[in-house]
Coordinates of C-alpha atoms in Angstrom, one line a residue:
X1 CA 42.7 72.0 97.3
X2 CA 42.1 69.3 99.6
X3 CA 40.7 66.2 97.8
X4 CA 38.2 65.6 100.2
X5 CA 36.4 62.3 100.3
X6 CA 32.7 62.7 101.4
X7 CA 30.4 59.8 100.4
X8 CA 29.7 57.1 102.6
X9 CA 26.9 54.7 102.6
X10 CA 26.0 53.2 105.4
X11 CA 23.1 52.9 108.2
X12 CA 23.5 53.7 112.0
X13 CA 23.5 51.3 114.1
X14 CA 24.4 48.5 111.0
X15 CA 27.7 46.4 111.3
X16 CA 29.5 46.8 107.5
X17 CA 32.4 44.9 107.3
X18 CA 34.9 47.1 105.4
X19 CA 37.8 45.1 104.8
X20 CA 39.0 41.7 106.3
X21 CA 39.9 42.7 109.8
X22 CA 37.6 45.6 110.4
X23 CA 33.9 46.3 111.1
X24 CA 32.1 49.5 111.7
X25 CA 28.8 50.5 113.2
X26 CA 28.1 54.7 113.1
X27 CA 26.5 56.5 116.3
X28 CA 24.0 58.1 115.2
X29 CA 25.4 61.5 116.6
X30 CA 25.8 63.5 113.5
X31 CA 26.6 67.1 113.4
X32 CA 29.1 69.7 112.4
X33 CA 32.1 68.6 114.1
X34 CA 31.1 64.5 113.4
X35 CA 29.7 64.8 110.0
X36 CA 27.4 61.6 109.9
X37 CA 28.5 60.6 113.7
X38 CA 31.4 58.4 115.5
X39 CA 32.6 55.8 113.5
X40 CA 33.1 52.8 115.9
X41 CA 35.6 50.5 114.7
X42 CA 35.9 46.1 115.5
X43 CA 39.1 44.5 114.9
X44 CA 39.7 41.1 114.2
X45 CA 37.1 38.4 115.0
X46 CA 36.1 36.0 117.9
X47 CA 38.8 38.4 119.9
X48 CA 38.5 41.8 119.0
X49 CA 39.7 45.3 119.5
X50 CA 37.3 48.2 119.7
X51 CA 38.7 51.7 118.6
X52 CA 36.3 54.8 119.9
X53 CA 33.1 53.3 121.1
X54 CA 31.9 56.9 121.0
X55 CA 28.8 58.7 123.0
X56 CA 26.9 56.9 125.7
X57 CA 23.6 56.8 123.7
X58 CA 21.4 53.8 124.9
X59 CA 20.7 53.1 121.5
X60 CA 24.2 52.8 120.1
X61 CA 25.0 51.2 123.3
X62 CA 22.8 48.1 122.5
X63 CA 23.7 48.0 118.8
X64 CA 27.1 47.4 119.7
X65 CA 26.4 45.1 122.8
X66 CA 24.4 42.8 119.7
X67 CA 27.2 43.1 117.0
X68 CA 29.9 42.3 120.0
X69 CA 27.8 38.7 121.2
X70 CA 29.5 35.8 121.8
X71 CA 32.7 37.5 120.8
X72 CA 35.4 38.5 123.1
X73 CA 36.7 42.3 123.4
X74 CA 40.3 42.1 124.6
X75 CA 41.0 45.7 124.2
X76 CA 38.9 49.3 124.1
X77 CA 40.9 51.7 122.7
X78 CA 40.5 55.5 122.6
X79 CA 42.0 58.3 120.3
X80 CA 41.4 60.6 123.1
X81 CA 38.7 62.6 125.2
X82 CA 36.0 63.9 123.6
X83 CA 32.2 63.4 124.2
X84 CA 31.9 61.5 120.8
X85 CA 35.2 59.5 121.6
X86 CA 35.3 58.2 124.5
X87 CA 32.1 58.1 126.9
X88 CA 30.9 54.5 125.9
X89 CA 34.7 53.4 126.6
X90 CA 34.4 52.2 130.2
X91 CA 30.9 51.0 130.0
X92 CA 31.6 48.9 126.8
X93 CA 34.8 47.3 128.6
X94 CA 33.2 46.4 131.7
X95 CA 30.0 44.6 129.7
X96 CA 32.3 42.3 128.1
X97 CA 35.3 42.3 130.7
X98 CA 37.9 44.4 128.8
X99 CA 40.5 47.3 129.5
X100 CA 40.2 50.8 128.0
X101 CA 43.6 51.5 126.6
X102 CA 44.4 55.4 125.7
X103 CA 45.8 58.5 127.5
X104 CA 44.3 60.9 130.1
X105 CA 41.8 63.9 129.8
X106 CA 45.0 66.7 130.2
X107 CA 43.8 68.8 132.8
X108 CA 40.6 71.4 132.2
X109 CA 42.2 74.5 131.0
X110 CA 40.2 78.2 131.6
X111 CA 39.7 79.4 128.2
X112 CA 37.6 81.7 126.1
X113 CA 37.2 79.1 123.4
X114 CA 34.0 78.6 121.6
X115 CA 32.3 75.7 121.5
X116 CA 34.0 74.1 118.4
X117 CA 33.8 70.5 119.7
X118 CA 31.4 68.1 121.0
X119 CA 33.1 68.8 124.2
X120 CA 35.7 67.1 126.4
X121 CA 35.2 64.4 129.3
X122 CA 37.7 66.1 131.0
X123 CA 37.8 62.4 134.0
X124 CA 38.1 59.9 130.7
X125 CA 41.1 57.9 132.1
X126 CA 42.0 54.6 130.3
X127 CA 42.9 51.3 132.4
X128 CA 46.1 51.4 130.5
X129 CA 48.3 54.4 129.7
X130 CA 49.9 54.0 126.2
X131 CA 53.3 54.9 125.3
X132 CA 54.4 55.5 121.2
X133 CA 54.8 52.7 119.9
X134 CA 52.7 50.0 122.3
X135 CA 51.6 47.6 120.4
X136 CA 48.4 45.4 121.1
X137 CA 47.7 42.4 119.6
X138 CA 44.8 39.3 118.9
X139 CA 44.2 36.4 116.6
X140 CA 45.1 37.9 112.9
X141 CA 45.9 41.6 114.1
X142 CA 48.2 43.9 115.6
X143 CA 48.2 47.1 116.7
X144 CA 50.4 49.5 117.3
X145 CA 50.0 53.3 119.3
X146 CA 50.8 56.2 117.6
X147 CA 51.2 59.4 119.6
X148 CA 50.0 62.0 117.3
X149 CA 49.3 65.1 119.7
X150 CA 48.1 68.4 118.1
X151 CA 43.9 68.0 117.6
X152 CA 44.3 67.3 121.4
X153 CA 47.6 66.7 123.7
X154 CA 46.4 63.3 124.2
X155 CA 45.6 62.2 120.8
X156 CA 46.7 58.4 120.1
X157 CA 46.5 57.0 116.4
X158 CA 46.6 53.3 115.6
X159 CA 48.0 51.4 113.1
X160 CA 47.0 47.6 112.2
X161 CA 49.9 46.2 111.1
X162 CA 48.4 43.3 108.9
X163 CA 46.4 46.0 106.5
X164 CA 48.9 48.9 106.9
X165 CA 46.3 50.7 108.4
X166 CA 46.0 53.8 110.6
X167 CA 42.7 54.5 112.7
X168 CA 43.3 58.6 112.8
X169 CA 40.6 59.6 115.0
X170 CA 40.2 63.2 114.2
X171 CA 44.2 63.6 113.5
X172 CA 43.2 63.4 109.6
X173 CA 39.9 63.2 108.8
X174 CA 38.3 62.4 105.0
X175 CA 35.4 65.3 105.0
X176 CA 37.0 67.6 106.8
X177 CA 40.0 69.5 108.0
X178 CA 40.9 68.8 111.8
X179 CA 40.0 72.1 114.4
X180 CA 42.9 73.0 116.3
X181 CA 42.2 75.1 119.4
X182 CA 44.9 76.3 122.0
X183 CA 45.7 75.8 124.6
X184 CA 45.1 72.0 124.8
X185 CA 45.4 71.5 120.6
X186 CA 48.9 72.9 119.4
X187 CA 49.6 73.8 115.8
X188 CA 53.2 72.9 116.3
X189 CA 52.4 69.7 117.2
X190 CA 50.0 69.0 115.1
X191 CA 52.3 69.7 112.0
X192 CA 55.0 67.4 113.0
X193 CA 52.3 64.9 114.2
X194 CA 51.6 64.9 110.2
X195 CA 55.1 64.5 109.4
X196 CA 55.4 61.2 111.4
X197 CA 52.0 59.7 110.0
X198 CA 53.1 60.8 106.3
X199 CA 56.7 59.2 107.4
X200 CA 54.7 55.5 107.8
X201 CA 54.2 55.4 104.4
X202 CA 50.0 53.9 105.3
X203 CA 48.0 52.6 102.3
X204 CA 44.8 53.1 104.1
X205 CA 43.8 56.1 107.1
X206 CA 40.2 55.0 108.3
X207 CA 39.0 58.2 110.3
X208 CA 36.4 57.9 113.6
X209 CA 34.2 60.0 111.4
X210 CA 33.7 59.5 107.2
X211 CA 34.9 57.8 104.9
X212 CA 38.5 56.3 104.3
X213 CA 41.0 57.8 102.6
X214 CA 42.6 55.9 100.0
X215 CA 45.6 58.2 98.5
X216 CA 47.1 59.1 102.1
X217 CA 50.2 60.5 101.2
X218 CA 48.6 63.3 98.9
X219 CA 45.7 63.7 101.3
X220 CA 48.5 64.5 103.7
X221 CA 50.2 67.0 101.8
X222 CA 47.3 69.0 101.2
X223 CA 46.6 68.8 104.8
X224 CA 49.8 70.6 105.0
X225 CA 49.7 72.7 102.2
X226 CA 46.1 74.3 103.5
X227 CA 47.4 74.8 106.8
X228 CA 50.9 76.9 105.3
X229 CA 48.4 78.5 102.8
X230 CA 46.6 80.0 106.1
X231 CA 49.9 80.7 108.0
X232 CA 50.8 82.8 104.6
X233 CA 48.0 84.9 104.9
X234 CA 49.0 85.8 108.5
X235 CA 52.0 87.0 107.7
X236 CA 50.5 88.8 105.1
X237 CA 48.0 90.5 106.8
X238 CA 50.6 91.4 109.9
X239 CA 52.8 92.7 106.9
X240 CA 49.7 95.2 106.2
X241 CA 49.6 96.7 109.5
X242 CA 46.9 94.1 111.1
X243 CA 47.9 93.8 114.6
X244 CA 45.5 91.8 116.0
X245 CA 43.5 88.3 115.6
X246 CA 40.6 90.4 115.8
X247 CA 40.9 92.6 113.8
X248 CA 42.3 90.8 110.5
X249 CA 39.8 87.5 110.9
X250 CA 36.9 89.6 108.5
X251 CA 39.5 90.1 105.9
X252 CA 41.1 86.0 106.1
X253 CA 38.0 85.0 106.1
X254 CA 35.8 87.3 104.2
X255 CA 34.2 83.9 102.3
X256 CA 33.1 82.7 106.0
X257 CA 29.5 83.3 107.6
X258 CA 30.4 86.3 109.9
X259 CA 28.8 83.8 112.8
X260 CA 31.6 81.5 112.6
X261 CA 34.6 84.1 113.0
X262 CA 34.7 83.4 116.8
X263 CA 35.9 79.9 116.1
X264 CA 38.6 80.6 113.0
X265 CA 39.7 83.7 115.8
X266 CA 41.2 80.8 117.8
X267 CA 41.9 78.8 114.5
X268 CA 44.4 81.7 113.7
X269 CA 45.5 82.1 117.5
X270 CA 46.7 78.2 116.7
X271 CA 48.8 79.5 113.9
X272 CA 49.9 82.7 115.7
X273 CA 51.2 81.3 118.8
X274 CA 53.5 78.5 116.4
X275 CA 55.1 81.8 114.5
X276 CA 55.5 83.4 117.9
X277 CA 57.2 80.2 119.0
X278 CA 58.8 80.2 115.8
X279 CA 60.7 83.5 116.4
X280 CA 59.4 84.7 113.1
X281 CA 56.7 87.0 115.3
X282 CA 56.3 88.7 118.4
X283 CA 53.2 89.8 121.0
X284 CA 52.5 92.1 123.6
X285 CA 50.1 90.3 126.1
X286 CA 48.6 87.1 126.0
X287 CA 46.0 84.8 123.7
X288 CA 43.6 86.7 121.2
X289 CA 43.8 89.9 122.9
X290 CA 47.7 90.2 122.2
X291 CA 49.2 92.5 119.8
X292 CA 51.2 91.1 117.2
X293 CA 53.9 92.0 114.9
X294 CA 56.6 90.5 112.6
X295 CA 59.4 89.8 114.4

């Protein structure tokens, strides 16, 4: 079991300094895929980082324009695309003459997907390209880029070096596991992505949405441990004669409200195109209408 960490107190809009270096003020865009909404985070003070100014709601907009006055923001960074990421990026930066530092939207991809995700801002292109291992820096902090693709291909974490600290966007998240959905997210990816987080040896992950988790290197391997737990149960139910994702989703997830099966369909497609990959099995034709067997 995943030892999920789900309270938070807080107030949208409010500024709560949460440890030394960091401040957060919560969009008040709450919903399934952002649980109480985008956690914006402020590093540092009098020169400051921003991490994931999140939607372009007037309303947050001006909350952050009043906690940000009369400081400086020297860098807007962004985990990656999505609508509750990174709209606000470029509008923050050029109120208070700042770059947006991050990677590009990859290009749209035509896909069958559901709508698992507050969507993608498929032009978000930062000021600055990051590389692995960038690091940023101000009075009192540091930061350093942390290419974790597998949620998205352009997913950046960041660690702040003085609290042994990793922002994880929606790479690991407290509440929640993370949605993987092909062909942009990649399950193979996203498993070695969690190897080189849980490699850093972080005291703190502070997620864009929920609370912090505190015991990272557990959290972590329960991460992993639900994700193989799943990729067991493939296998399993290939073993039984399922042949396709369509077909075996009612039994995997039996527990789930039949009006969610579309999305774990592309959860399991994740998983199936990694064993594919893998060599361990093999399709005829493409995506969730394939046929699939053990190799």
């Amino acid at each position: 079991m995943i030892p999920f960490v789900r309270e938070l107190e807080f107030e949208y809009g409010r500024c709560d300094e949460v440890s030394p270096r960091i401040r957060r003020v919560i969009a008040r865009n709450p919903g399934p895929f952002t649980y109480t909404g985008t956690g914006v985070y402020i590093i540092g003070q009098g020169e400051v980082a921003v991490i994931d100014p999140g939607p372009d709601q007037e309303e947050h907009f001006e909350a952050l324009k009043a906690v940000l006055a009369g400081e400086r923001v020297t860098h807007v960074l962004v985990t990656h695309h999505h609508l509750d990421h990174s709209p606000l990026a470029h509008p923050l930066a050029q109120a208070f003459g700042a770059k947006v530092y991050g990677l590009p939207a990859p290009a749209p991809h035509a896909s069958d997907a559901p709508a698992l995700e507050e969507g993608g801002d498929d032009r978000f292109r930062p000021d600055v390209i990051l590389a692995d291992g960038d690091v940023l820096s101000g009075p009192g902090w540091t930061l350093e880029a942390i290419t974790t693709p597998g949620h998205t291909s352009n997913h950046v974490c960041f660690a702040l070096k003085e609290e042994n600290a990793l922002f994880s966007g929606d790479h690991i998240m407290g509440w929640s596991t993370t949605v993987i959905t092909p062909p942009d997210g990649d399950m193979g990816d996203y498993f070695a992505s969690l190897e080189k987080v849980k490699a850093r040896g972080f005291q703190t992950l502070w997620p864009t949405h929920g609370a912090p988790v505190r015991e990272v290197g557990p959290f972590i391997d329960a991460y992993v441990a639900h994700r193989r737990a799943r990729e067991a149960q493939i296998v399993e139910a290939l073993a039984a004669g399922f042949t396709t994702i369509k077909a075996m989703v009612p039994s995997l997830y039996a527990a789930v409200d039949p009006r969610l099966h579309p999305a774990a369909a592309h959860s399991v497609l994740a998983h199936m195109l990694q064993l594919v990959r893998e060599g361990r099995v093999a399709a005829t034709g493409d995506g969730l209408d394939a046929e699939y067997r053990l190799a």
